[in-house]
Amino acid sequence: MDMVDSREPAVRWAAAISSTLVANLTREKLEQLLGEYVEQLLSGGVREARRIGRSMVEHNFTASATLELSLTTLSEHTPTTPAQLAALAAGYAEGLRDRTLSQQELSRTAAITTMRRAEAAVRASEAKFRAIFESSAFGIIVSDLKGDVIDVNEALLAMLDYKHDDVRTMSGRDLVHPDDRAGLRELTKQLIASEHDNIRVEKRMVRSDGETIQTHMAISVVREEDGTPPYLVTMIENMSEMRALQTELVRQSLNDVQTGLPNRAQFLGWLEGAVGSKGPESLVLVQVDIDGFRGINDAFGHETGNRVLMHVATQLRTVFPEEVAKVARIGEDEFGVLIRDPRDTPSVIGLIDEFTALLEEPTWIDGHGVGVTTSVGIVPRAARGGDAADLLRAADVTVAWAKRDGKAQWALYDRERDQRDRERFALAASIPGALEEDQFRIDYLPVHSLADSSVLALEAKIVWDHPSRGVLCPEMFLGQAVGNGMIVRLARWALEEACAQMSSWHEALGSRTPELTIDLPLRLCQEPELVAEVVRVLERTGLPASLLRFELHEHVPTSLNDDQLEELTILTEHGVGLVVDQVSGGNVGVGRLRVLPWSGLKFNSAVAHAFSADALRMEETAAVALLRWAVMLRLPLYADGVRTAAEASRLAELGVTGAQGPHFSHALSAAEVSALLLS
């Protein structure tokens, strides 16, 4: 029996019977006593229940309504069995009887009075038992030792679909399945001959229409001490209904309510079976994600979203019927398809293309032609000896590639690409620990004047001295750091470190100190306390604001709201410069440059390479046009990635102020910069 706290049932029991008691007990003592009864009921069986019935009489719980209310409360608020309730009532009646007999030595008048009270109590007990008999949800049969039916309750008649008069003319064994009658007869004989009062068994019974139902029976033998022949009380629970309910609950737990498809739990079971020793030789796992599903919900409401889910589920079942694959809904907008022993991967891709084609027509919902596209990940694998969790992870990764590459397409799992991604993700995740262990340093890439080769600025570059992978350049970890949010901590550390170093050079060089330039990632531009943070760093390090300038990728301004743009404007009012970085001419327009007070433009390496000897004439023409347009903005111009003197010369002719790249210098350590500046 499951463990149940006895406190709450005891309080309910006390509340139910307190007004019926003649015993002089405080409410606290009553709840304590009833709590002990409940614990005994939950930890014991029918014997403990019978003793409790006797104990109730011993504590003077003899009012006419006490037993009825007690049985009702216990049946509703505790997991007691019908056999225990019957035993408690029997013990209660026995207690009343014994109490009567024990007082026969009193005076005749007292004895007569006591007997009358006992008889009244017995009658009351019988009335209470009758109330339970008639109102119980369990079927009850009262029969003699031969098996002839004495009485049945309405619950049994409903369970077996008989009328009362029909059952009274039958033997109780006639209601039992023929194959179970002999066994039940033998068990009953053993019960009558033993010292036990009850047994519990599972037997089949037969309804009036011939249908067989599985039941749980609690059979109790009632032995009277006045010479009355014993009789049997059998309480019956319909296990078929219980098992049908359990089956339905299991079905619901393994199926998605919205689409009717199997759910993630059932799909995981399929995967576990597929990778087991008795699974197929090979399989293909397909994961289908609806593109922009949240946007559909936000635009049209969740009811429309549900209908889109149904539409996608229907098309999947059309393309992947049961004999081809198993389909399930495995997430909010995700579906899984498991194909066992596919003919080959191209045939699976063909089915995916067929499914995609079915989705090309818009789905009309309340007058709206809703377009639905999906990103699909395809993972072909050898099945036996595989790992279900790893399969699902591979499918997630592959879908992410499809979405990253533009959505509305499928992607095929690539183990090498996955390994590269995992290494980058692992690097990004270990950034906090690397910061704690001082594994990062700042190198500086000089920006030289194209007029006299002097150092105009130093661009800070974050370098990772990894303990096992060696020196890592920023391109190997900054992209993933942006993806997982670690870029904020890393950029703050780099700003503090570079400003402190530049401040020490400023103390030695004074007005000859070059400017410090450092990338300002989009995520940091979105920080509400950006200005305050930068000002605090400048104050702590002592670096003048005029020597600090941030480089923003050319696409950053269009991703910022008005408040964030205002923060950057305030930063320039403090003296910090802003440079448009990675300008290539693709989509740069005057409108984008007007949103902030810029202090310079920096062109990416493609512009410088347009002036190399092997460049196309068209590339050079485009670069010249871009630079002539930029000159009109009257801003200092800088170029990145300059490789040759010829490239530097042409850039200077076209108005570029400073440049950096292999032609001038590689990135320098702080010590190397000190030697360069202070020599």
XYZ file of C-alpha atoms in Angstrom:
679
model
C 0.000 0.000 0.000
C 1.391 3.462 -0.874
C 2.611 5.606 1.989
C 0.030 8.260 2.906
C 0.342 10.982 5.545
C -1.985 9.946 8.402
C -2.410 13.486 9.692
C -4.884 14.797 7.100
C -7.173 11.712 7.117
C -7.200 11.772 10.939
C -8.279 15.434 10.984
C -11.064 14.697 8.476
C -12.176 11.645 10.480
C -12.266 13.620 13.729
C -14.285 16.395 12.105
C -16.796 13.856 10.800
C -17.476 11.979 14.079
C -16.729 14.486 16.846
C -20.358 15.566 17.155
C -21.509 11.927 17.492
C -19.190 10.904 20.326
C -20.237 10.313 23.892
C -16.599 9.784 24.922
C -15.021 12.674 26.821
C -12.034 13.393 24.568
C -10.514 16.724 23.598
C -10.238 17.392 19.887
C -6.430 17.099 20.090
C -6.540 13.696 21.806
C -9.234 12.508 19.409
C -7.102 13.424 16.351
C -4.071 11.734 17.935
C -6.031 8.498 18.525
C -7.536 8.499 15.046
C -4.083 9.187 13.552
C -2.837 6.006 15.214
C -5.815 4.123 13.752
C -5.038 5.426 10.244
C -1.369 4.424 10.520
C -2.407 0.927 11.613
C -4.837 0.669 8.689
C -2.259 1.808 6.140
C 0.497 -0.481 7.419
C -1.617 -3.544 8.247
C -4.362 -5.663 6.851
C -7.802 -6.880 7.821
C -6.676 -8.118 11.231
C -5.556 -4.613 12.202
C -8.824 -3.254 10.817
C -10.830 -5.698 12.957
C -8.798 -4.682 16.055
C -9.428 -1.006 15.314
C -13.161 -1.708 15.202
C -12.917 -3.289 18.639
C -10.754 -0.426 19.922
C -13.341 2.120 18.819
C -15.896 0.394 21.052
C -13.367 0.321 23.880
C -13.044 4.104 23.593
C -16.821 4.476 23.762
C -17.286 5.346 20.077
C -20.720 3.778 20.248
C -23.088 6.446 18.965
C -25.379 5.318 16.154
C -23.764 7.502 13.489
C -20.106 7.016 14.451
C -19.403 3.830 12.483
C -21.243 4.968 9.371
C -19.399 8.296 9.272
C -16.102 6.544 10.017
C -16.467 4.056 7.174
C -17.557 6.762 4.746
C -14.635 9.030 5.656
C -12.064 6.232 5.467
C -13.327 5.011 2.084
C -13.143 8.538 0.627
C -9.865 9.812 2.099
C -7.622 6.771 2.597
C -6.563 3.903 0.298
C -8.187 1.317 2.543
C -9.557 -1.766 0.825
C -13.158 -2.927 0.940
C -11.988 -5.953 2.933
C -10.466 -3.692 5.582
C -13.654 -1.633 5.859
C -15.725 -4.793 6.219
C -13.309 -6.102 8.849
C -13.461 -2.825 10.770
C -17.260 -2.994 10.798
C -17.115 -6.639 11.896
C -14.649 -5.810 14.651
C -16.845 -2.959 15.738
C -19.837 -5.315 15.967
C -17.755 -7.905 17.802
C -16.568 -5.253 20.219
C -20.114 -4.253 20.980
C -21.051 -7.883 21.444
C -18.098 -8.659 23.724
C -18.699 -5.534 25.690
C -22.229 -6.670 26.305
C -21.138 -10.126 27.424
C -18.441 -8.762 29.728
C -21.011 -6.783 31.656
C -23.311 -9.753 32.399
C -21.880 -10.012 35.903
C -23.477 -6.695 36.786
C -26.849 -6.520 38.320
C -29.789 -7.903 36.360
C -31.108 -4.444 35.703
C -27.753 -3.209 34.498
C -27.290 -6.367 32.422
C -30.672 -6.009 30.793
C -29.977 -2.380 30.104
C -26.583 -3.216 28.647
C -28.039 -5.990 26.496
C -30.653 -3.681 25.148
C -27.983 -1.152 24.319
C -25.879 -3.835 22.666
C -28.842 -4.999 20.656
C -29.501 -1.443 19.606
C -25.858 -1.060 18.690
C -25.971 -4.280 16.689
C -29.080 -3.105 14.947
C -27.366 0.211 14.295
C -24.275 -1.648 13.075
C -26.432 -3.729 10.787
C -28.093 -0.576 9.523
C -24.719 0.972 8.865
C -23.490 -2.136 7.077
C -26.687 -2.074 5.017
C -25.982 1.558 4.113
C -22.471 0.657 2.996
C -23.776 -2.421 1.203
C -26.274 -0.407 -0.791
C -24.141 2.659 -1.549
C -20.743 1.016 -2.195
C -19.163 1.472 -5.609
C -17.849 -2.096 -5.306
C -19.992 -5.078 -6.109
C -20.952 -7.078 -2.982
C -22.363 -10.637 -2.757
C -23.604 -12.167 0.499
C -23.802 -15.972 0.117
C -24.016 -19.070 2.256
C -21.262 -21.654 2.455
C -22.812 -23.628 -0.411
C -22.484 -20.627 -2.676
C -26.187 -19.771 -2.882
C -26.766 -16.027 -3.162
C -28.403 -14.417 -0.124
C -28.162 -10.839 -1.313
C -26.331 -8.621 -3.827
C -26.030 -4.852 -4.088
C -26.846 -2.543 -6.975
C -23.184 -2.087 -7.903
C -22.850 -5.809 -8.642
C -26.047 -5.840 -10.696
C -24.741 -2.933 -12.759
C -21.337 -4.611 -13.146
C -22.818 -7.879 -14.458
C -25.962 -6.415 -16.081
C -28.406 -8.637 -14.143
C -31.691 -7.898 -12.453
C -32.047 -8.474 -8.733
C -34.578 -11.283 -8.994
C -32.440 -13.181 -11.530
C -29.372 -13.248 -9.290
C -31.254 -14.397 -6.187
C -32.186 -17.637 -7.948
C -28.585 -18.308 -8.972
C -25.548 -19.728 -7.275
C -22.664 -17.332 -6.824
C -20.462 -19.728 -8.774
C -22.775 -19.349 -11.793
C -21.489 -15.785 -12.059
C -17.872 -16.961 -12.199
C -16.137 -17.973 -15.420
C -16.367 -21.783 -15.879
C -12.573 -22.153 -15.964
C -12.232 -20.377 -12.609
C -15.056 -22.064 -10.660
C -13.115 -25.088 -9.380
C -10.225 -22.966 -8.197
C -12.528 -20.514 -6.437
C -14.456 -23.366 -4.789
C -11.222 -24.854 -3.426
C -10.018 -21.485 -2.105
C -13.332 -20.933 -0.329
C -13.135 -24.352 1.337
C -9.617 -23.595 2.556
C -10.757 -20.249 3.960
C -13.669 -21.792 5.877
C -11.456 -24.532 7.298
C -8.642 -22.162 8.307
C -8.330 -19.637 11.092
C -8.171 -16.817 8.569
C -11.091 -14.520 8.007
C -10.541 -13.452 4.422
C -8.675 -13.991 1.180
C -8.104 -11.871 -1.903
C -7.951 -13.315 -5.414
C -8.317 -12.313 -9.051
C -10.973 -14.275 -10.930
C -13.004 -13.846 -14.080
C -16.756 -13.286 -13.994
C -19.361 -13.505 -16.744
C -21.871 -10.785 -17.554
C -25.427 -11.537 -18.583
C -24.461 -10.974 -22.242
C -21.637 -13.529 -21.983
C -18.817 -10.992 -21.880
C -15.948 -11.948 -19.566
C -14.552 -9.376 -17.134
C -11.505 -9.619 -14.906
C -12.251 -8.906 -11.227
C -10.487 -8.598 -7.915
C -12.362 -10.363 -5.082
C -12.041 -9.868 -1.330
C -13.838 -12.834 0.279
C -14.548 -12.690 4.022
C -16.152 -15.408 6.171
C -18.406 -14.146 8.952
C -18.619 -16.558 11.902
C -21.321 -15.784 14.464
C -20.933 -16.920 18.085
C -24.655 -17.427 18.659
C -24.792 -20.588 16.582
C -25.942 -18.888 13.400
C -24.360 -20.595 10.370
C -21.354 -18.740 8.901
C -21.797 -16.882 5.648
C -19.519 -15.238 3.061
C -19.270 -11.563 2.136
C -17.462 -11.008 -1.190
C -16.517 -7.521 -2.382
C -15.732 -7.326 -6.108
C -13.808 -4.719 -8.130
C -14.016 -4.661 -11.926
C -10.382 -4.817 -13.050
C -11.330 -4.710 -16.738
C -12.499 -1.118 -16.380
C -9.376 -0.257 -14.407
C -7.112 -1.831 -17.003
C -8.999 -0.167 -19.837
C -8.448 3.158 -18.066
C -4.776 2.353 -17.605
C -4.495 1.449 -21.280
C -6.099 4.745 -22.271
C -3.815 6.678 -19.946
C -0.796 4.941 -21.459
C -2.080 5.743 -24.949
C -2.549 9.397 -24.033
C 0.912 9.546 -22.477
C 2.463 8.280 -25.716
C 0.482 10.374 -28.222
C 0.299 14.049 -29.013
C -3.152 15.448 -28.285
C -3.005 18.135 -30.959
C -1.955 16.141 -34.023
C -2.810 12.594 -32.972
C 0.737 11.542 -33.833
C 2.925 9.602 -31.403
C 4.820 11.959 -29.081
C 8.492 12.317 -28.170
C 8.351 9.633 -25.469
C 7.086 7.022 -27.933
C 9.534 8.168 -30.589
C 12.423 7.706 -28.153
C 11.189 4.176 -27.546
C 11.274 3.502 -31.295
C 14.816 4.843 -31.518
C 15.973 2.741 -28.570
C 14.519 -0.345 -30.252
C 16.048 0.540 -33.612
C 19.590 0.812 -32.220
C 19.258 -2.374 -30.168
C 20.664 -5.783 -31.054
C 17.408 -6.791 -32.766
C 17.036 -3.559 -34.698
C 17.467 -3.000 -38.462
C 20.831 -2.953 -40.213
C 20.532 0.757 -40.997
C 18.168 3.652 -40.454
C 17.591 7.255 -41.422
C 16.418 9.767 -38.843
C 14.709 12.828 -40.284
C 13.875 15.888 -38.198
C 11.471 18.473 -39.597
C 11.234 21.956 -38.049
C 8.594 24.493 -39.090
C 10.269 27.766 -40.064
C 8.980 30.871 -38.286
C 6.354 28.993 -36.265
C 6.481 31.506 -33.423
C 5.833 34.286 -35.921
C 2.716 32.466 -37.172
C 1.404 32.207 -33.618
C 2.184 35.865 -32.922
C 0.595 37.055 -36.165
C -2.555 34.918 -36.359
C -2.972 33.318 -32.908
C -2.409 29.856 -31.501
C -5.475 28.377 -33.204
C -3.905 29.125 -36.582
C -0.632 27.703 -35.305
C -2.428 24.495 -34.332
C -3.944 24.197 -37.789
C -0.502 24.663 -39.347
C 0.764 21.830 -37.145
C -2.085 19.637 -38.329
C -1.341 20.542 -41.951
C 2.339 19.602 -41.633
C 1.456 16.379 -39.762
C -1.026 15.402 -42.486
C 1.506 15.927 -45.278
C 4.137 13.944 -43.387
C 1.753 11.023 -42.964
C 0.903 11.248 -46.680
C 4.538 11.012 -47.764
C 5.649 8.663 -44.976
C 2.826 6.134 -44.413
C 3.141 3.527 -41.643
C 4.657 0.913 -43.937
C 7.426 3.353 -44.953
C 8.346 5.135 -41.715
C 7.247 6.063 -38.227
C 6.249 9.720 -37.754
C 5.939 11.565 -34.426
C 5.693 15.081 -33.057
C 8.807 15.503 -30.933
C 8.680 19.198 -30.027
C 6.582 22.351 -30.195
C 7.193 22.764 -33.943
C 9.347 19.678 -34.559
C 8.515 16.327 -36.125
C 10.600 13.174 -36.275
C 10.585 10.506 -38.976
C 12.272 7.144 -38.433
C 12.948 5.033 -41.528
C 14.211 1.499 -40.894
C 16.439 -0.153 -43.516
C 15.928 2.499 -46.236
C 16.808 1.543 -49.793
C 19.390 4.350 -49.920
C 19.808 7.969 -48.841
C 18.832 9.495 -52.243
C 15.437 7.759 -52.014
C 14.873 9.391 -48.624
C 15.874 12.762 -50.033
C 13.339 12.189 -52.809
C 10.594 11.706 -50.214
C 11.692 14.894 -48.444
C 11.469 16.793 -51.740
C 7.979 15.346 -52.266
C 6.951 16.508 -48.793
C 8.410 19.973 -49.432
C 6.499 20.211 -52.695
C 3.219 19.481 -50.884
C 3.878 22.475 -48.625
C 4.479 24.903 -51.497
C 0.783 25.739 -51.811
C -0.360 28.198 -49.098
C -2.650 26.901 -46.375
C -5.862 28.933 -46.294
C -6.958 29.680 -42.732
C -9.756 32.207 -42.117
C -9.036 33.941 -45.410
C -5.278 34.040 -44.877
C -3.050 32.126 -47.257
C -0.441 31.076 -44.710
C 2.834 29.934 -46.225
C 4.593 27.072 -44.485
C 8.216 26.111 -45.007
C 10.351 23.658 -43.089
C 14.016 23.061 -42.374
C 14.919 19.381 -42.501
C 17.851 17.472 -41.075
C 18.660 14.012 -42.479
C 20.856 11.607 -40.500
C 21.655 8.227 -42.140
C 23.299 5.745 -39.758
C 24.138 2.116 -39.204
C 21.516 1.137 -36.653
C 22.703 -1.675 -34.374
C 24.957 -0.622 -31.555
C 24.118 3.052 -32.021
C 22.941 5.547 -29.427
C 19.455 7.078 -29.519
C 20.485 10.256 -27.694
C 23.391 10.816 -30.089
C 21.042 10.295 -33.057
C 18.682 12.985 -31.778
C 21.586 15.347 -31.138
C 22.870 14.782 -34.675
C 19.385 15.530 -36.051
C 19.177 18.763 -34.026
C 22.596 19.827 -35.294
C 21.695 19.078 -38.901
C 18.436 21.040 -38.706
C 20.409 23.954 -37.243
C 22.688 23.852 -40.295
C 19.664 23.983 -42.606
C 18.265 26.986 -40.721
C 21.655 28.709 -40.580
C 22.087 28.256 -44.336
C 18.817 30.009 -45.111
C 15.894 27.782 -43.990
C 13.306 26.163 -46.301
C 15.776 23.430 -47.256
C 17.237 20.138 -46.121
C 20.722 19.374 -44.852
C 22.566 16.058 -44.668
C 24.501 15.178 -41.538
C 28.274 15.664 -41.884
C 30.331 14.083 -39.103
C 33.438 16.203 -39.790
C 31.448 19.432 -39.790
C 29.760 18.348 -36.589
C 33.145 17.670 -34.979
C 34.428 21.107 -35.986
C 31.313 22.767 -34.575
C 31.572 20.830 -31.326
C 35.168 21.921 -30.894
C 34.192 25.560 -31.438
C 31.255 25.268 -29.039
C 33.520 23.663 -26.460
C 36.019 26.501 -26.841
C 33.336 29.145 -26.360
C 31.905 27.351 -23.325
C 35.341 27.216 -21.666
C 35.991 30.954 -22.002
C 35.037 31.803 -18.373
C 37.506 29.253 -17.029
C 40.206 30.461 -19.405
C 39.662 34.027 -18.178
C 40.069 32.863 -14.585
C 43.343 31.131 -15.496
C 44.726 34.133 -17.479
C 44.937 32.201 -20.736
C 43.991 35.255 -22.822
C 46.265 38.091 -23.851
C 46.000 41.168 -26.043
C 48.152 41.518 -29.162
C 48.173 44.699 -31.207
C 48.041 45.152 -34.991
C 49.584 48.527 -35.899
C 47.791 50.907 -38.267
C 50.452 52.804 -40.233
C 50.180 56.156 -41.928
C 50.353 55.832 -45.716
C 52.084 59.219 -45.792
C 55.088 58.607 -43.492
C 54.651 55.006 -42.145
C 54.244 56.250 -38.570
C 51.971 54.295 -36.236
C 48.587 56.010 -36.136
C 46.722 53.411 -34.077
C 46.969 50.009 -32.478
C 44.099 47.572 -33.010
C 43.616 45.278 -30.008
C 43.343 41.570 -30.887
C 42.279 38.949 -28.343
C 44.596 35.925 -28.443
C 44.055 32.680 -26.545
C 47.068 30.760 -25.228
C 45.194 27.482 -25.034
C 46.935 24.845 -22.855
C 46.346 21.996 -25.331
C 45.643 23.629 -28.688
C 48.312 26.294 -28.644
C 47.861 29.935 -29.681
C 44.377 30.583 -31.092
C 43.584 33.628 -33.193
C 40.278 35.485 -32.597
C 38.614 33.993 -35.672
C 38.732 30.534 -34.057
C 36.565 31.362 -31.028
C 34.950 34.804 -31.213
C 32.127 33.678 -33.525
C 30.938 31.018 -31.071
C 31.480 33.406 -28.161
C 28.935 35.701 -29.795
C 26.522 32.794 -30.158
C 26.588 31.753 -26.490
C 26.853 35.238 -24.955
C 30.435 34.843 -23.680
C 31.458 37.723 -25.956
C 30.198 40.200 -23.332
C 32.602 39.000 -20.619
C 35.446 38.623 -23.078
C 34.981 42.079 -24.631
C 34.817 43.746 -21.206
C 38.017 42.027 -20.152
C 39.753 43.038 -23.414
C 38.662 46.665 -23.041
C 40.014 46.894 -19.492
C 43.271 45.132 -20.400
C 43.956 47.166 -23.547
C 43.089 50.504 -21.949
C 45.405 49.784 -19.008
C 48.279 48.886 -21.377
C 47.656 51.895 -23.601
C 47.599 54.157 -20.550
C 51.120 53.022 -19.615
C 52.339 53.856 -23.148
C 50.612 57.233 -22.918
C 52.555 58.057 -19.777
C 55.796 57.516 -21.713
C 54.833 58.976 -25.104
C 52.403 61.763 -24.246
C 50.992 63.404 -27.355
C 52.847 60.935 -29.615
C 50.692 58.057 -28.329
C 48.760 56.278 -31.115
C 45.044 55.661 -30.703
C 43.698 52.382 -29.370
C 41.084 50.738 -31.579
C 39.027 47.780 -30.449
C 36.011 45.950 -31.893
C 32.664 46.732 -30.254
C 30.400 43.704 -30.832
C 26.697 44.146 -31.496
C 25.841 42.418 -28.202
C 27.857 44.992 -26.239
C 26.242 47.848 -28.178
C 22.912 46.591 -26.818
C 24.022 46.891 -23.166
C 21.987 49.651 -21.447
C 24.989 50.637 -19.274
C 27.522 50.803 -22.111
C 28.473 54.459 -21.597
C 28.794 54.100 -17.840
C 30.946 50.973 -18.230
C 33.327 52.594 -20.742
C 33.655 55.724 -18.609
C 34.470 53.624 -15.535
C 37.188 51.758 -17.456
C 38.732 55.018 -18.691
C 38.693 56.446 -15.169
C 40.238 53.304 -13.632
C 43.001 53.054 -16.238
C 43.647 56.801 -16.710
C 43.463 56.613 -20.517
C 42.122 59.794 -22.188
C 38.850 59.173 -24.054
C 40.330 60.801 -27.168
C 42.782 57.905 -27.492
C 40.019 55.265 -27.612
C 37.970 54.438 -30.649
C 35.569 51.572 -31.234
C 35.192 49.738 -34.541
C 31.602 48.719 -35.394
C 30.809 46.311 -38.215
C 28.988 48.122 -41.014
C 25.760 46.182 -40.307
C 25.625 46.974 -36.572
C 23.814 50.363 -36.750
C 20.794 48.867 -38.531
C 20.391 46.329 -35.673
C 20.182 48.942 -32.916
C 17.132 50.772 -31.587
C 16.966 54.503 -30.927
C 18.020 54.210 -27.260
C 21.083 52.151 -28.176
C 22.062 54.592 -30.924
C 21.709 57.404 -28.412
C 24.067 55.581 -26.012
C 26.704 55.441 -28.738
C 26.189 59.120 -29.538
C 26.704 59.995 -25.868
C 29.895 57.952 -25.948
C 31.261 60.154 -28.764
C 30.352 63.244 -26.711
C 32.737 61.939 -24.063
C 35.489 61.950 -26.722
C 35.476 58.293 -27.798
C 35.675 57.720 -31.549
C 33.505 55.392 -33.675
C 34.761 53.802 -36.897
C 32.658 51.938 -39.448
C 34.446 48.592 -39.876
C 34.546 46.020 -42.691
C 33.181 48.381 -45.333
C 33.113 46.598 -48.681
C 30.727 48.661 -50.734
C 27.995 46.035 -50.876
C 25.135 47.878 -49.193
C 26.731 50.912 -47.580
C 24.662 54.040 -48.022
C 24.701 57.563 -46.708
C 21.542 56.857 -44.691
C 23.345 54.235 -42.601
C 26.282 56.581 -41.959
C 24.037 59.429 -40.815
C 22.739 57.619 -37.734
C 25.960 58.153 -35.743
C 28.788 60.730 -35.594
C 31.540 58.641 -37.142
C 35.252 59.426 -36.879
C 36.437 57.157 -39.689
C 35.726 54.384 -42.224
C 37.718 51.169 -42.454
C 37.596 49.058 -45.627
C 37.987 45.319 -45.539
C 40.804 43.480 -47.294
C 38.807 42.988 -50.516
C 39.221 46.690 -51.343
C 43.018 46.576 -50.975
C 43.250 43.303 -52.913
C 41.390 44.907 -55.821
C 44.673 46.719 -56.610
C 46.822 43.598 -56.716
C 48.448 42.465 -59.926
C 46.103 39.505 -60.380
C 42.873 41.374 -59.624
C 40.124 41.697 -62.220
C 39.645 45.050 -63.896
C 36.042 45.079 -62.686
C 37.196 44.660 -59.060
C 39.598 47.580 -59.368
C 36.953 49.792 -60.968
C 34.498 49.067 -58.159
C 37.138 49.758 -55.482
C 38.094 53.076 -57.089
C 34.442 54.156 -57.220
C 33.944 53.195 -53.581
C 37.004 55.128 -52.401
C 36.102 58.237 -54.405
C 32.633 58.114 -52.894
C 34.097 57.722 -49.397
C 36.408 60.697 -49.798
C 33.349 62.904 -50.178
C 32.269 61.968 -46.638
C 35.284 63.949 -45.331
C 36.192 61.205 -42.822
C 39.596 59.572 -42.257
C 39.794 56.383 -44.338
C 41.592 53.179 -43.313
C 42.271 49.927 -45.124
C 42.767 46.395 -43.810
C 44.687 43.454 -45.254
C 47.244 45.391 -47.311
C 49.776 42.885 -48.694
C 52.028 44.841 -51.045
C 53.624 48.254 -51.544
C 51.642 48.611 -54.782
C 48.363 48.185 -52.941
C 49.458 50.730 -50.305
C 50.492 53.234 -52.996
C 47.180 53.058 -54.853
C 45.215 53.390 -51.614
C 47.189 56.496 -50.697
C 46.535 58.015 -54.131
C 42.790 57.495 -53.589
C 42.720 59.254 -50.213
C 43.223 56.448 -47.652
C 44.922 57.788 -44.509
C 46.159 54.653 -42.790
C 46.441 50.921 -43.416
C 47.315 47.657 -41.751
C 48.176 44.183 -42.935
C 51.048 41.869 -43.869
C 52.845 44.596 -45.843
C 53.369 46.608 -42.644
C 53.411 44.234 -39.714
C 51.826 41.195 -38.135
C 50.102 41.456 -34.757
C 52.606 42.342 -32.013
C 52.738 41.421 -28.355
C 52.686 44.198 -25.766
C 56.456 43.866 -25.326
C 57.011 44.141 -29.077
C 54.797 47.244 -29.259
C 56.796 48.815 -26.407
C 60.015 48.172 -28.323
C 58.466 49.665 -31.485
C 57.055 52.806 -29.841
C 59.733 53.558 -27.285
C 62.812 52.831 -29.435
